[in-house]
CSV table of N, CA and C in Angstrom, one decimal:
chain,number,residue,atom,x,y,z
A,1,MET,N,0.8,-1.0,-0.1
A,1,MET,CA,-0.2,-0.1,-0.2
A,1,MET,C,0.8,1.0,0.1
A,2,THR,N,0.6,2.3,-0.8
A,2,THR,CA,1.6,3.8,-1.3
A,2,THR,C,1.2,4.4,0.2
A,3,LEU,N,2.0,5.6,0.3
A,3,LEU,CA,1.3,6.1,1.6
A,3,LEU,C,0.4,6.9,1.0
A,4,VAL,N,-0.1,7.4,0.0
A,4,VAL,CA,-1.0,8.3,-0.8
A,4,VAL,C,-2.4,6.8,-0.1
A,5,ASP,N,-2.6,5.8,-0.9
A,5,ASP,CA,-4.0,4.9,-0.5
A,5,ASP,C,-3.3,4.9,1.2
A,6,ARG,N,-2.3,5.0,2.4
A,6,ARG,CA,-2.6,5.0,3.3
A,6,ARG,C,-3.4,6.3,3.9
A,7,TYR,N,-2.7,7.3,3.7
A,7,TYR,CA,-3.1,8.7,3.7
A,7,TYR,C,-4.6,9.0,3.7
A,8,LEU,N,-5.4,8.2,2.3
A,8,LEU,CA,-6.6,8.5,1.5
A,8,LEU,C,-7.3,7.3,2.7
A,9,ALA,N,-6.8,6.1,3.2
A,9,ALA,CA,-7.6,5.5,4.0
A,9,ALA,C,-8.0,5.8,5.4
A,10,CYS,N,-7.1,7.0,5.7
A,10,CYS,CA,-7.4,7.3,7.3
A,10,CYS,C,-8.5,8.3,7.2
A,11,TRP,N,-8.5,9.0,5.9
A,11,TRP,CA,-9.4,9.7,5.4
A,11,TRP,C,-10.7,9.6,5.5
A,12,ASN,N,-10.7,8.3,4.7
A,12,ASN,CA,-12.1,7.1,4.4
A,12,ASN,C,-12.7,6.2,5.5
A,13,GLU,N,-11.5,6.0,6.5
A,13,GLU,CA,-12.4,5.6,8.1
A,13,GLU,C,-13.1,6.5,9.1
A,14,THR,N,-14.5,5.8,9.0
A,14,THR,CA,-15.5,5.8,9.7
A,14,THR,C,-15.4,5.5,11.1
A,15,ASP,N,-14.8,4.7,11.0
A,15,ASP,CA,-15.1,3.7,12.8
A,15,ASP,C,-13.7,4.9,13.5
A,16,PRO,N,-14.0,5.5,14.2
A,16,PRO,CA,-13.6,5.9,15.4
A,16,PRO,C,-12.1,5.7,16.0
A,17,GLU,N,-12.0,4.2,16.1
A,17,GLU,CA,-10.8,3.3,17.2
A,17,GLU,C,-9.7,3.3,15.5
A,18,ALA,N,-10.6,2.7,15.2
A,18,ALA,CA,-9.8,2.0,13.5
A,18,ALA,C,-9.2,3.5,13.3
A,19,ARG,N,-9.9,4.7,13.3
A,19,ARG,CA,-9.2,5.6,12.8
A,19,ARG,C,-8.0,6.5,13.4
A,20,ALA,N,-8.6,6.7,14.9
A,20,ALA,CA,-7.7,6.9,15.4
A,20,ALA,C,-5.6,5.9,15.1
A,21,LYS,N,-6.4,4.7,15.1
A,21,LYS,CA,-5.0,4.0,15.4
A,21,LYS,C,-4.6,3.6,13.7
A,22,ALA,N,-5.0,4.6,12.6
A,22,ALA,CA,-4.3,4.6,11.1
A,22,ALA,C,-3.1,5.6,11.3
A,23,VAL,N,-4.3,6.9,12.1
A,23,VAL,CA,-2.9,7.9,12.0
A,23,VAL,C,-2.7,7.7,13.5
A,24,ALA,N,-2.3,7.4,14.2
A,24,ALA,CA,-1.1,7.0,14.4
A,24,ALA,C,-0.1,6.4,14.0
A,25,GLU,N,0.1,5.5,13.6
A,25,GLU,CA,0.1,4.6,12.7
A,25,GLU,C,1.2,5.6,11.3
A,26,LEU,N,0.3,6.3,10.8
A,26,LEU,CA,0.8,7.4,9.6
A,26,LEU,C,1.5,8.5,10.1
A,27,TRP,N,1.4,9.3,11.1
A,27,TRP,CA,2.0,10.7,11.7
A,27,TRP,C,2.4,10.3,12.8
A,28,THR,N,3.7,10.8,12.9
A,28,THR,CA,4.8,11.1,14.0
A,28,THR,C,3.8,11.8,14.9
A,29,GLU,N,4.2,11.4,16.5
A,29,GLU,CA,3.4,12.3,17.4
A,29,GLU,C,3.0,13.8,17.7
A,30,ASP,N,4.6,14.4,16.9
A,30,ASP,CA,3.5,15.4,16.9
A,30,ASP,C,3.8,16.2,15.6
A,31,GLY,N,3.2,15.3,14.5
A,31,GLY,CA,2.8,15.7,13.5
A,31,GLY,C,1.3,17.0,13.3
A,32,THR,N,1.7,17.3,12.3
A,32,THR,CA,0.7,18.3,11.8
A,32,THR,C,0.2,18.3,10.7
A,33,TYR,N,-0.7,18.9,10.5
A,33,TYR,CA,-2.1,18.7,9.3
A,33,TYR,C,-2.4,20.3,8.9
A,34,THR,N,-2.1,21.3,7.9
A,34,THR,CA,-2.4,22.4,8.1
A,34,THR,C,-3.0,22.5,6.6
A,35,ASP,N,-4.7,22.9,6.2
A,35,ASP,CA,-4.5,23.6,5.2
A,35,ASP,C,-6.0,24.8,5.2
A,36,PRO,N,-6.7,25.2,4.1
A,36,PRO,CA,-7.6,26.5,4.5
A,36,PRO,C,-8.0,26.7,6.1
A,37,LEU,N,-8.9,25.2,6.3
A,37,LEU,CA,-9.7,24.9,7.9
A,37,LEU,C,-9.2,24.4,8.5
A,38,ALA,N,-8.0,24.4,8.8
A,38,ALA,CA,-7.5,23.3,10.1
A,38,ALA,C,-6.3,24.0,10.0
A,39,ASP,N,-5.8,23.5,11.0
A,39,ASP,CA,-4.2,23.8,11.6
A,39,ASP,C,-3.5,23.1,12.9
A,40,VAL,N,-3.9,22.0,13.1
A,40,VAL,CA,-3.5,21.2,13.8
A,40,VAL,C,-2.1,20.1,14.2
A,41,THR,N,-2.3,20.1,15.2
A,41,THR,CA,-1.0,19.0,16.1
A,41,THR,C,-1.4,18.5,16.5
A,42,GLY,N,-0.9,16.5,16.6
A,42,GLY,CA,-1.5,15.4,16.6
A,42,GLY,C,-2.0,14.8,16.7
A,43,HIS,N,-2.4,13.0,16.9
A,43,HIS,CA,-2.7,12.6,16.6
A,43,HIS,C,-4.3,12.6,16.9
A,44,ALA,N,-4.3,13.1,17.9
A,44,ALA,CA,-6.4,13.6,17.9
A,44,ALA,C,-6.9,14.4,17.6
A,45,ALA,N,-6.3,15.6,17.4
A,45,ALA,CA,-6.6,16.3,16.4
A,45,ALA,C,-6.7,16.4,15.1
A,46,ILE,N,-5.4,15.8,14.8
A,46,ILE,CA,-5.6,15.1,13.1
A,46,ILE,C,-7.0,14.4,12.8
A,47,ALA,N,-7.3,13.0,13.9
A,47,ALA,CA,-8.0,12.4,13.7
A,47,ALA,C,-9.5,13.3,14.0
A,48,ALA,N,-9.8,14.3,15.0
A,48,ALA,CA,-10.9,14.6,14.8
A,48,ALA,C,-11.4,15.9,13.7
A,49,VAL,N,-9.7,16.7,12.6
A,49,VAL,CA,-10.4,17.3,11.5
A,49,VAL,C,-10.6,16.0,10.8
A,50,ILE,N,-9.7,14.9,10.4
A,50,ILE,CA,-10.5,13.8,9.3
A,50,ILE,C,-12.2,13.5,10.1
A,51,GLU,N,-13.0,13.3,11.5
A,51,GLU,CA,-13.7,12.9,11.3
A,51,GLU,C,-15.1,14.8,11.1
A,52,GLY,N,-14.8,15.8,11.0
A,52,GLY,CA,-15.6,17.0,10.7
A,52,GLY,C,-15.3,17.2,9.7
A,53,ALA,N,-14.6,16.3,8.4
A,53,ALA,CA,-14.5,16.5,7.2
A,53,ALA,C,-16.0,15.4,6.9
A,54,GLN,N,-15.4,14.2,7.4
A,54,GLN,CA,-16.6,13.4,6.9
A,54,GLN,C,-18.1,13.4,7.7
A,55,SER,N,-17.8,14.5,8.5
A,55,SER,CA,-19.3,15.1,9.2
A,55,SER,C,-20.0,16.2,8.0
A,56,MET,N,-18.9,17.0,7.9
A,56,MET,CA,-19.5,17.7,6.4
A,56,MET,C,-20.2,16.9,5.1
A,57,PHE,N,-19.3,16.0,5.0
A,57,PHE,CA,-19.4,15.5,3.8
A,57,PHE,C,-20.0,13.9,3.5
A,58,PRO,N,-21.2,14.1,4.0
A,58,PRO,CA,-21.1,12.0,5.1
A,58,PRO,C,-21.3,11.5,3.6
A,59,GLY,N,-20.8,9.8,3.1
A,59,GLY,CA,-21.1,8.6,2.4
A,59,GLY,C,-20.2,9.2,1.2
A,60,LEU,N,-19.2,9.9,1.4
A,60,LEU,CA,-18.4,10.3,0.7
A,60,LEU,C,-17.2,10.2,0.2
A,61,VAL,N,-16.0,9.7,-0.5
A,61,VAL,CA,-15.2,9.3,-0.5
A,61,VAL,C,-14.0,9.9,-1.1
A,62,PHE,N,-12.6,9.6,-0.2
A,62,PHE,CA,-11.4,10.3,-1.1
A,62,PHE,C,-10.9,8.9,-1.9
A,63,THR,N,-10.4,9.6,-2.8
A,63,THR,CA,-9.6,8.8,-3.9
A,63,THR,C,-8.1,9.8,-4.4
A,64,PRO,N,-7.1,8.6,-5.0
A,64,PRO,CA,-6.2,9.4,-5.3
A,64,PRO,C,-6.8,10.0,-6.7
A,65,GLY,N,-5.6,11.5,-7.2
A,65,GLY,CA,-6.2,11.9,-8.1
A,65,GLY,C,-4.7,11.8,-8.9
A,66,GLU,N,-4.9,12.8,-10.1
A,66,GLU,CA,-4.0,12.0,-11.3
A,66,GLU,C,-2.2,12.3,-10.7
A,67,LEU,N,-2.2,13.1,-10.1
A,67,LEU,CA,-0.8,14.0,-9.9
A,67,LEU,C,0.3,12.6,-8.2
A,68,TYR,N,1.0,12.4,-8.6
A,68,TYR,CA,2.2,11.7,-7.1
A,68,TYR,C,3.3,12.2,-7.9
A,69,ASP,N,4.3,12.9,-7.2
A,69,ASP,CA,4.9,12.7,-7.3
A,69,ASP,C,6.2,12.7,-5.6
A,70,SER,N,7.6,12.5,-5.6
A,70,SER,CA,8.0,12.5,-4.4
A,70,SER,C,9.4,12.7,-4.7
A,71,HIS,N,10.2,13.2,-3.6
A,71,HIS,CA,12.2,13.3,-3.4
A,71,HIS,C,12.1,12.7,-2.3
A,72,HIS,N,13.3,12.8,-1.8
A,72,HIS,CA,13.9,13.0,-0.7
A,72,HIS,C,12.7,12.8,0.6
A,73,HIS,N,12.9,13.6,1.0
A,73,HIS,CA,11.5,13.3,2.0
A,73,HIS,C,10.1,14.2,2.1
A,74,VAL,N,9.9,14.5,1.0
A,74,VAL,CA,8.8,14.7,0.9
A,74,VAL,C,7.9,14.3,-0.6
A,75,ALA,N,6.4,14.7,-1.1
A,75,ALA,CA,5.6,14.1,-1.7
A,75,ALA,C,4.3,14.8,-1.8
A,76,ARG,N,4.3,14.6,-3.3
A,76,ARG,CA,3.1,15.7,-3.4
A,76,ARG,C,2.3,15.1,-4.4
A,77,PHE,N,0.6,14.7,-4.0
A,77,PHE,CA,-0.5,14.7,-4.8
A,77,PHE,C,-1.9,15.0,-4.6
A,78,THR,N,-2.3,14.8,-5.6
A,78,THR,CA,-4.5,15.7,-5.5
A,78,THR,C,-4.6,14.0,-5.1
A,79,TRP,N,-5.7,14.8,-4.8
A,79,TRP,CA,-7.0,14.1,-4.2
A,79,TRP,C,-8.4,14.7,-4.7
A,80,HIS,N,-9.2,13.3,-5.1
A,80,HIS,CA,-10.9,13.8,-5.3
A,80,HIS,C,-11.3,13.4,-4.2
A,81,LEU,N,-12.7,14.6,-3.8
A,81,LEU,CA,-13.8,13.8,-2.7
A,81,LEU,C,-15.2,13.9,-4.0
A,82,GLY,N,-16.0,12.8,-3.5
A,82,GLY,CA,-17.3,12.7,-4.1
A,82,GLY,C,-17.6,11.2,-3.9
A,83,PRO,N,-19.0,11.3,-4.4
A,83,PRO,CA,-19.5,9.7,-4.2
A,83,PRO,C,-18.4,8.2,-4.9
A,84,GLU,N,-18.8,7.4,-4.4
A,84,GLU,CA,-18.1,6.2,-5.0
A,84,GLU,C,-18.3,6.3,-6.2
A,85,GLY,N,-16.8,6.2,-7.0
A,85,GLY,CA,-17.5,6.0,-8.5
A,85,GLY,C,-18.0,7.6,-9.0
A,86,GLY,N,-18.5,8.1,-8.9
A,86,GLY,CA,-19.0,9.3,-9.1
A,86,GLY,C,-17.5,10.5,-9.4
A,87,ASP,N,-19.0,11.5,-10.0
A,87,ASP,CA,-17.4,12.5,-10.0
A,87,ASP,C,-17.4,13.1,-8.8
A,88,PRO,N,-16.0,13.9,-8.5
A,88,PRO,CA,-15.9,14.4,-7.3
A,88,PRO,C,-16.6,16.0,-7.2
A,89,ILE,N,-16.9,16.5,-5.7
A,89,ILE,CA,-17.4,17.2,-5.7
A,89,ILE,C,-16.3,18.6,-5.1
A,90,ALA,N,-15.3,17.7,-5.0
A,90,ALA,CA,-14.0,18.3,-4.3
A,90,ALA,C,-12.7,18.2,-4.4
A,91,THR,N,-11.6,19.0,-4.5
A,91,THR,CA,-10.5,18.4,-5.1
A,91,THR,C,-9.5,18.9,-4.6
A,92,GLY,N,-7.9,18.5,-4.2
A,92,GLY,CA,-7.2,19.0,-3.3
A,92,GLY,C,-5.9,18.9,-4.2
A,93,PHE,N,-4.9,19.1,-3.5
A,93,PHE,CA,-3.3,19.1,-3.6
A,93,PHE,C,-2.6,19.7,-2.3
A,94,ASP,N,-2.1,18.1,-2.0
A,94,ASP,CA,-1.4,17.6,-0.3
A,94,ASP,C,-0.2,17.8,-0.6
A,95,ALA,N,0.6,18.0,-0.2
A,95,ALA,CA,2.3,18.3,0.0
A,95,ALA,C,2.6,17.5,1.6
A,96,VAL,N,3.3,16.6,1.5
A,96,VAL,CA,4.1,16.0,3.0
A,96,VAL,C,5.0,15.9,3.5
A,97,GLU,N,5.8,15.9,4.3
A,97,GLU,CA,7.1,15.7,4.8
A,97,GLU,C,7.2,14.4,5.7
A,98,LEU,N,8.1,13.7,5.3
A,98,LEU,CA,8.0,12.5,5.9
A,98,LEU,C,9.6,12.8,6.7
A,99,ALA,N,9.3,11.6,7.9
A,99,ALA,CA,10.0,12.3,8.9
A,99,ALA,C,11.4,10.5,8.5
A,100,GLU,N,12.4,10.8,9.4
A,100,GLU,CA,12.9,9.3,9.2
A,100,GLU,C,12.2,7.9,9.3
A,101,ASP,N,11.8,8.2,9.8
A,101,ASP,CA,11.0,6.4,10.3
A,101,ASP,C,10.0,6.3,9.0
A,102,GLY,N,9.9,7.3,8.0
A,102,GLY,CA,9.1,6.9,6.7
A,102,GLY,C,7.3,7.4,6.9
A,103,ARG,N,7.3,7.8,8.8
A,103,ARG,CA,6.0,8.4,8.5
A,103,ARG,C,5.7,9.7,8.6
A,104,ILE,N,4.9,10.3,8.2
A,104,ILE,CA,4.2,11.9,7.9
A,104,ILE,C,4.8,12.8,9.4
A,105,ARG,N,5.6,13.9,9.0
A,105,ARG,CA,5.5,15.1,10.1
A,105,ARG,C,4.6,16.0,9.7
A,106,SER,N,4.0,16.4,8.5
A,106,SER,CA,3.7,18.0,8.2
A,106,SER,C,2.7,17.6,7.0
A,107,VAL,N,1.5,18.0,6.8
A,107,VAL,CA,0.9,17.4,5.6
A,107,VAL,C,0.8,19.4,5.6
A,108,LEU,N,0.7,19.6,4.3
A,108,LEU,CA,0.0,20.8,3.3
A,108,LEU,C,-1.0,21.3,2.9
A,109,GLY,N,-2.2,21.3,3.4
A,109,GLY,CA,-3.2,21.0,2.3
A,109,GLY,C,-4.1,22.1,1.7
A,110,PHE,N,-4.7,22.1,0.3
A,110,PHE,CA,-4.3,22.9,-0.5
A,110,PHE,C,-6.0,22.9,-1.0
A,111,LEU,N,-7.0,23.3,-1.2
A,111,LEU,CA,-8.3,23.2,-2.1
A,111,LEU,C,-8.4,23.6,-3.2
A,112,ASP,N,-8.5,22.9,-4.4
A,112,ASP,CA,-8.7,23.6,-5.6
A,112,ASP,C,-9.8,23.9,-6.3
A,113,LYS,N,-11.1,22.5,-5.5
A,113,LYS,CA,-12.3,23.0,-6.0
A,113,LYS,C,-13.3,22.5,-4.4
A,114,ILE,N,-14.1,23.3,-4.7
A,114,ILE,CA,-15.2,23.2,-3.1
A,114,ILE,C,-16.3,23.4,-3.4
A,115,PRO,N,-17.1,22.5,-2.7
A,115,PRO,CA,-18.6,22.9,-3.6
A,115,PRO,C,-19.5,24.6,-3.5
A,116,SER,N,-19.9,25.1,-3.7
A,116,SER,CA,-20.3,26.1,-2.9
A,116,SER,C,-21.7,26.3,-2.5
C-alpha cells in the first residue's frame, strides 16, 4: 500500500478507534496537518479534523487524483472527494513531509475545488 493509499484510507475510515490507530501509524506523535480550514498538531487533533470532514460530507470518499511525485523526504499528490464511482465535488493538492521512519511529519493541504 502506497503512502497516498494509506493517507486516503485514514480520511475514509469511519470507525473512530480504527481511524485513531491508522492516524497513529501514519503520522509522527507531533505530526501536523494544515489546510485553509484547519491547523492542528498531534494524533487526536488530526483524527478530529478527519471526523469533521466526514461529518460535513457524509457518504463521500477520498480517492487519489492524477498527480503523485516525491523526492528526498517530501511528496505531493492530488486527491478527489465525491460519491464512490462518481464525479468529485471537491479536489485538492497535498504536500507531505516525511520523518526518518517514513511516517508523516507534516501535511500542507490546498483546496482546488470546493462545493459552493
